[in-house]
Short mmCIF file of C-alpha atoms in Angstrom, two decimals:
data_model
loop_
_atom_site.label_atom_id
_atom_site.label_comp_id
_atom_site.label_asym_id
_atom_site.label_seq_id
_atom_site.Cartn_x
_atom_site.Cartn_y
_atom_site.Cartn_z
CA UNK A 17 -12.44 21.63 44.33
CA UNK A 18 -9.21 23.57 44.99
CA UNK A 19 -6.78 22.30 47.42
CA UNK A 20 -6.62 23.12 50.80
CA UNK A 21 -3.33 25.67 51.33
CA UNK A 22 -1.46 24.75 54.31
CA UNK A 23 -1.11 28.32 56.43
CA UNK A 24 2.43 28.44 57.17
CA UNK A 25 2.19 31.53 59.25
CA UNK A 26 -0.36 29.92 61.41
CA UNK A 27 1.37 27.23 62.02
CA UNK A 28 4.35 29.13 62.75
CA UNK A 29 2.54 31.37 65.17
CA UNK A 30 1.78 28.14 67.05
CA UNK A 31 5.54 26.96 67.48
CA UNK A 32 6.29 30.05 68.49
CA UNK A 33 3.68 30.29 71.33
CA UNK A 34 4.81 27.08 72.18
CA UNK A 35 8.41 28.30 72.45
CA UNK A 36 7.51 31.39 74.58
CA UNK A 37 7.04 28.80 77.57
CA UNK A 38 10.00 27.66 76.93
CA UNK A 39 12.23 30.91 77.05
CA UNK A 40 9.81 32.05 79.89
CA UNK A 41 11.50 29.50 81.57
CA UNK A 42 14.97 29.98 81.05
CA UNK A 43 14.72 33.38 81.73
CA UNK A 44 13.31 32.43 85.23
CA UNK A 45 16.66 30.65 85.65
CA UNK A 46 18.93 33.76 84.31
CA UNK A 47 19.31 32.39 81.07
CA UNK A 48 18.43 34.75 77.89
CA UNK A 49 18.70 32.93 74.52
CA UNK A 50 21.05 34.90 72.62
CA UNK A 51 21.89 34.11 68.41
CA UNK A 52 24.11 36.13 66.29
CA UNK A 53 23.85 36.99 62.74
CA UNK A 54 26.80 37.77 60.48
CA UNK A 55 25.81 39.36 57.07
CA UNK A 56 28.62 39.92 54.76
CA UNK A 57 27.89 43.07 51.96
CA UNK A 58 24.69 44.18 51.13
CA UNK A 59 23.05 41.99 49.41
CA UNK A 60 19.10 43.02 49.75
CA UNK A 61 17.44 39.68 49.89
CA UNK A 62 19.82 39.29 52.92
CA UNK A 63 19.13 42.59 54.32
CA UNK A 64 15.33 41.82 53.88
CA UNK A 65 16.09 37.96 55.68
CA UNK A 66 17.66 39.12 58.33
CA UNK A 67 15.95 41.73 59.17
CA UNK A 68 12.83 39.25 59.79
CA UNK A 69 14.92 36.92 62.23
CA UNK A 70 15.86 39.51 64.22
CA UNK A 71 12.12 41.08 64.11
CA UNK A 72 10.57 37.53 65.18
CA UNK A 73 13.65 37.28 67.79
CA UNK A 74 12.71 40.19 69.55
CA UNK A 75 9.06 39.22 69.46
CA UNK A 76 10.15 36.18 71.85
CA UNK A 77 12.23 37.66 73.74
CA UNK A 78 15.27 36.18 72.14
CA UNK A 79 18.68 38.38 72.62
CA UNK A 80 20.05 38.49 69.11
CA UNK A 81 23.29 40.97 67.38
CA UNK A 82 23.72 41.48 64.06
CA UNK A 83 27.47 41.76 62.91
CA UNK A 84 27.77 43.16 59.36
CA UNK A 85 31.07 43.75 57.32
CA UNK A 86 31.80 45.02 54.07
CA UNK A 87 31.59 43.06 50.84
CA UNK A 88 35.88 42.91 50.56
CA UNK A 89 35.98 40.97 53.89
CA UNK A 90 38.66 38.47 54.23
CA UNK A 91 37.75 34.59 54.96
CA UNK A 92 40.48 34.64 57.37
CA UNK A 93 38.57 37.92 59.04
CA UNK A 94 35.36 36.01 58.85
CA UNK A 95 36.66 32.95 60.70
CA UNK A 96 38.30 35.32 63.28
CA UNK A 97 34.50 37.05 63.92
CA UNK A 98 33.49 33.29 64.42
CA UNK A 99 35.56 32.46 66.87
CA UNK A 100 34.84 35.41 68.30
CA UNK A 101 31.51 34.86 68.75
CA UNK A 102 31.77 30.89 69.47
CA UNK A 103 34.02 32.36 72.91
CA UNK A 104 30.88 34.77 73.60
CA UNK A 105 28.65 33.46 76.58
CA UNK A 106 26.08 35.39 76.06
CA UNK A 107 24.96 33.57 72.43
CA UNK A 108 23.45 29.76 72.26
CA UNK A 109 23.44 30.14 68.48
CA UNK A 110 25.03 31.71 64.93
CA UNK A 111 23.75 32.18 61.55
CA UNK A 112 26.38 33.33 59.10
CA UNK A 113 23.61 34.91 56.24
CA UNK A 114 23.62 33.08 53.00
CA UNK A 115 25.38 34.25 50.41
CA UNK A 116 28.63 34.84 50.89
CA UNK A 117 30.74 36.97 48.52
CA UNK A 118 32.86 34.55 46.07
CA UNK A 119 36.03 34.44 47.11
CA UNK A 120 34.85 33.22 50.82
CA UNK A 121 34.02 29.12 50.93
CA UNK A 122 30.87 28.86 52.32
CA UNK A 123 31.72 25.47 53.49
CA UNK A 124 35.03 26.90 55.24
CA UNK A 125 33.14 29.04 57.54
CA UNK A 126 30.30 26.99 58.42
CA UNK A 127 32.58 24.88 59.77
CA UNK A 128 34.25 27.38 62.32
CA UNK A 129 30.93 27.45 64.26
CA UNK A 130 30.58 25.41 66.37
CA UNK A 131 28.33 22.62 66.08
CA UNK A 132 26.25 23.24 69.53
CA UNK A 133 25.98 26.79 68.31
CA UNK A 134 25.16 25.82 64.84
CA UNK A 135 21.51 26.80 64.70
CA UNK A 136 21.30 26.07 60.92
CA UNK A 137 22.69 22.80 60.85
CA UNK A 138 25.33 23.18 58.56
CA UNK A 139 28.24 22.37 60.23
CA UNK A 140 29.27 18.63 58.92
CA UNK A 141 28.83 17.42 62.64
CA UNK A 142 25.29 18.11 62.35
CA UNK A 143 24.78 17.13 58.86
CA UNK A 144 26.18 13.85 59.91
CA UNK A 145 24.17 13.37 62.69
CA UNK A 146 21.21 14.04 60.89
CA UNK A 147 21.86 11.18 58.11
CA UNK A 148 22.32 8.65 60.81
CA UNK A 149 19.06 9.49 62.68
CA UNK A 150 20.67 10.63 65.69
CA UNK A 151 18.17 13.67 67.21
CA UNK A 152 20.89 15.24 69.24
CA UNK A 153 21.98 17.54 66.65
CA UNK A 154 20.64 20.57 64.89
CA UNK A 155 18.32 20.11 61.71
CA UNK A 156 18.45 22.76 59.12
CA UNK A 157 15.82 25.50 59.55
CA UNK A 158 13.54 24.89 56.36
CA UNK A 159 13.48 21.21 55.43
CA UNK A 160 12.13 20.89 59.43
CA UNK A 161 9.90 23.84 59.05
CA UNK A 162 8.32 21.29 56.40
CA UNK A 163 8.60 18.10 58.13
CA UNK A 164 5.91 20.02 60.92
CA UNK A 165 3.73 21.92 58.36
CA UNK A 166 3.34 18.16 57.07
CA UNK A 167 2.57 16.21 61.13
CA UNK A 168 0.83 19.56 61.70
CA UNK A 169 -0.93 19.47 58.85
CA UNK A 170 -2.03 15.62 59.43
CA UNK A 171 -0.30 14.39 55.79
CA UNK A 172 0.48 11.09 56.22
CA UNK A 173 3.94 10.68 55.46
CA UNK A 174 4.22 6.73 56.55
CA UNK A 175 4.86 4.79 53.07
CA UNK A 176 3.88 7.34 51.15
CA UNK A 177 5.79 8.02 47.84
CA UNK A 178 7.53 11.46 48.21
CA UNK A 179 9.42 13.21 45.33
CA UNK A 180 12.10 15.51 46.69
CA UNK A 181 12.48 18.28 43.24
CA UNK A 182 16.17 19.65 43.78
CA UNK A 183 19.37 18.21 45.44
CA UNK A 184 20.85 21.26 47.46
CA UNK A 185 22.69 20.75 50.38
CA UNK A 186 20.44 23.44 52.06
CA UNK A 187 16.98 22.23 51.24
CA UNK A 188 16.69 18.92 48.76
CA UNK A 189 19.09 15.84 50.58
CA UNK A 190 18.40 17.00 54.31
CA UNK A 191 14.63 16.98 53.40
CA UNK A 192 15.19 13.18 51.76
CA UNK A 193 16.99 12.19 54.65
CA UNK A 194 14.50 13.62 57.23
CA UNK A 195 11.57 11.62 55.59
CA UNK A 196 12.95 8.13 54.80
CA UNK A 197 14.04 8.00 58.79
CA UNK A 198 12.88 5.76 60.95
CA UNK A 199 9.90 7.72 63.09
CA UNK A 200 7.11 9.80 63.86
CA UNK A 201 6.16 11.89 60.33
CA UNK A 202 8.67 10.29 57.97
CA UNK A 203 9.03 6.43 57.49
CA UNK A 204 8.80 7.77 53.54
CA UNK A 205 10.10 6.30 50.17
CA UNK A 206 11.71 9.19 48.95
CA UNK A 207 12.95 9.76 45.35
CA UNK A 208 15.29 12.72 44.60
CA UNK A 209 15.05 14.39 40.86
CA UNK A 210 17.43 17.08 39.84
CA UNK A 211 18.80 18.76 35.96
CA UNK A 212 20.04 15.12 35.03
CA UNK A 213 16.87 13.07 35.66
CA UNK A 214 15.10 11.43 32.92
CA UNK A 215 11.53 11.79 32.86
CA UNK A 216 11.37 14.22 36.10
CA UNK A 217 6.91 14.17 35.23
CA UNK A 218 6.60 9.87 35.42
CA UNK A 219 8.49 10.55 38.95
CA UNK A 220 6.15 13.30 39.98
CA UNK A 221 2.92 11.92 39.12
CA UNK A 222 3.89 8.56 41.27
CA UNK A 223 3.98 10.93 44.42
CA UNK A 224 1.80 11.38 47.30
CA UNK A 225 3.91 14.51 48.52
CA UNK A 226 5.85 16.63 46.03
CA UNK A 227 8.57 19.18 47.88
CA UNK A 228 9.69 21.71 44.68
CA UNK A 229 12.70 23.09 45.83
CA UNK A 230 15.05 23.34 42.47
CA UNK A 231 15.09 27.02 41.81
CA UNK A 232 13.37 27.23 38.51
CA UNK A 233 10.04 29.71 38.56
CA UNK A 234 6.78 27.96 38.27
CA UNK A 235 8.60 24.57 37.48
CA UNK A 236 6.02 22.05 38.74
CA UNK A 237 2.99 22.13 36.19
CA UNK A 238 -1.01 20.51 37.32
CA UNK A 239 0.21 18.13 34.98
CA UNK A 240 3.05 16.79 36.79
CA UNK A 241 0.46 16.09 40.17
CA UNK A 242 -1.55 13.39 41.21
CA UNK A 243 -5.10 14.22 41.85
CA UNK A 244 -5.32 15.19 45.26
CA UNK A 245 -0.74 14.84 46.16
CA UNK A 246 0.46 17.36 48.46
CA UNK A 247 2.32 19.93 47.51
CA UNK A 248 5.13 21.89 49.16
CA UNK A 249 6.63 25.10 47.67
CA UNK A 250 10.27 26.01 49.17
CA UNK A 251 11.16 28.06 45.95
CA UNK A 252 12.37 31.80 45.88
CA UNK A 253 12.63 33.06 42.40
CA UNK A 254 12.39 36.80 41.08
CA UNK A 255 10.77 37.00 37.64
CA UNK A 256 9.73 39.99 34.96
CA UNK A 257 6.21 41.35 36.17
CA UNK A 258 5.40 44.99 33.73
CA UNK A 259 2.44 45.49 36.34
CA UNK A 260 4.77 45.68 39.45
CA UNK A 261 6.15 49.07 40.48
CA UNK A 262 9.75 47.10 40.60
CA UNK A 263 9.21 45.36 37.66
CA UNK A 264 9.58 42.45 39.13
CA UNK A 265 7.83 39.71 41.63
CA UNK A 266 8.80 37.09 43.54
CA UNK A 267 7.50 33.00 42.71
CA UNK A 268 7.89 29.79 43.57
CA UNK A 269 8.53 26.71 41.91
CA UNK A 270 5.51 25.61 41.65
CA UNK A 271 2.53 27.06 38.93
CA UNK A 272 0.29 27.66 42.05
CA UNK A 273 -2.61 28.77 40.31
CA UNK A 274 -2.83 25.73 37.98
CA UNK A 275 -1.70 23.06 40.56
CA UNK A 276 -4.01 24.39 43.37
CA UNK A 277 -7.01 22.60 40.76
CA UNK A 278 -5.30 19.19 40.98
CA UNK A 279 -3.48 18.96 44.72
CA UNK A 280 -5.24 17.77 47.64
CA UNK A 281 -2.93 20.14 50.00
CA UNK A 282 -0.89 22.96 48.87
CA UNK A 283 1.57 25.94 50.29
CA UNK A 284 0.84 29.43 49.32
CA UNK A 285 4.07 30.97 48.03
CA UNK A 286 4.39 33.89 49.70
CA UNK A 287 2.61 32.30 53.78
CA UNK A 288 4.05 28.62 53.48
CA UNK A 289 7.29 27.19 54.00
CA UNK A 290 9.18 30.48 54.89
CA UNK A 291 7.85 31.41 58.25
CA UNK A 292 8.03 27.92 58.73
CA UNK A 293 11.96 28.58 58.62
CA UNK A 294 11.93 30.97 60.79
CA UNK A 295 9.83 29.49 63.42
CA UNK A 296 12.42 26.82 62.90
CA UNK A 297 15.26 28.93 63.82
CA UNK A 298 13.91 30.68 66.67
CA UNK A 299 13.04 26.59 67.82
CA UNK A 300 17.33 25.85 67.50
CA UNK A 301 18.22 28.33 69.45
CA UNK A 302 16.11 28.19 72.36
CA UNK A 303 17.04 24.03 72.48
CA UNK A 304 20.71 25.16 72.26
CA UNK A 305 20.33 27.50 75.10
CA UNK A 306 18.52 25.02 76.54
CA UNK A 307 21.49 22.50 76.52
CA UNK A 308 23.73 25.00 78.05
CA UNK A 309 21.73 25.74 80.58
CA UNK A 310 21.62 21.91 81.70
#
């Protein structure tokens, strides 16, 4: 029996109807949640990203600007638009659009926002406060899109053996520090494999829960999966496809059609983790406006 895919967009749908309450009510108290989004060049994955935040902002009722500037922008020009927009009243959140051209430090500039505004939970404020458990920061949008498609979902995360596939600072060691916390939907033992691990298939096939987020197409084979583990897709990659009219077409990390025979629970790759992200997003920035409100 093929696994059961976990609908991503269905779940999303419901955090989102659960958020409209939410900015219902600040609204009623003159409070519009407002998030900014800086794209630097014109990069069309980025274009194509952003372009669906601001779609599912507008569907809530969320204020959001986009700021865009050329590809030859300056770090120092960058950090001045930050501060800008850290000064500006009107936003509860930021999201400086992934990449950034070389010769700006990624690291630099997600420091300049400020960590209440930091609705991606970059900033090392938040990423600290996230390692030590503490709740009163901001998670990053897609490892806690996957921590509720799994309590959503009913997986039961409590001792189970997770293998974390990728060590990003984006995706792969939030997501292993979310689940070996202390609490409700994590309480995991978590192993993280990455390009220097020996034997990444003995690893996998130990898991209950395999997250595949190391950026190689179709990495995860059916036989790297324990009968009936549950499997979660975060991969992006672009590969060679002569039947598309691009020539291309996107994947994940995971063979889906060979691992959906052996998983108990799955994510469909486009539908699983990535409105899951947004949802995520949308879920920041009310709770920051939220918190300035108070």
């Amino acid at each position: 029996m093929p696994a059961k895919n976990i609908d991503g967009r269905a779940i999303a749908a419901q955090i989102q109807s659960e958020l409209a309450a939410r900015v219902a009510d600040l609204k009623a108290r003159g409070v519009t949640p407002g998030l900014a989004f800086v794209r630097v060049g014109e990069d069309p994955a980025s274009k194509v990203y952003v372009g669906r935040k601001e779609k599912a902002c507008a569907e809530l009722g969320i204020f959001s600007e986009t700021q865009v500037l050329p590809q030859a922008t300056t770090e120092n020009e960058l950090l001045a638009l930050i501060a800008q927009l850290n000064s500006d009243s009107r936003l509860h959140g930021i999201l400086v659009q992934a990449p950034l051209p070389k010769h700006i430090s990624e690291s630099v500039i997600y420091s300049a926002v400020l960590p209440s505004k930091d609705v991606d939970g970059f900033h090392p404020v938040n990423v600290g406060k996230l390692m030590l458990g503490d709740n009163t920061g901001f998670k990053p949008c897609t490892p806690a899109g996957v921590m509720e498609l799994l309590l959503r979902t009913g997986v039961k995360t409590d001792g189970a053996e997770v293998v974390v596939l990728g060590r990003g600072n984006i995706v792969g060691k939030p997501m292993a520090a979310m689940l070996c916390q202390k609490g409700k939907g994590a309480n995991a033992t978590v192993t993280i494999c990455h390009s220097a691990t020996r034997d990444i298939k003995e690893h996998c096939l130990r898991a209950d829960i395999i997250i595949a987020a190391i950026g190689v197409a179709e990495f995860l084979k059916a036989d790297m999966v324990k009968p009936f583990a549950t499997v979660i897709d975060v991969g992006v990659n672009r590969i060679p496809d002569a039947n598309s009219k691009t020539g291309t077409r996107l994947v994940g990390d995971v063979d889906f059609a060979a691992v959906e025979k052996v998983a108990g629970f799955i994510t469909p790759n486009p539908g699983g983790v990535g409105p899951m992200t947004i949802a995520m997003l949308l879920q920041n920035t009310v709770r920051a406006a939220e918190i300035a409100a108070k």
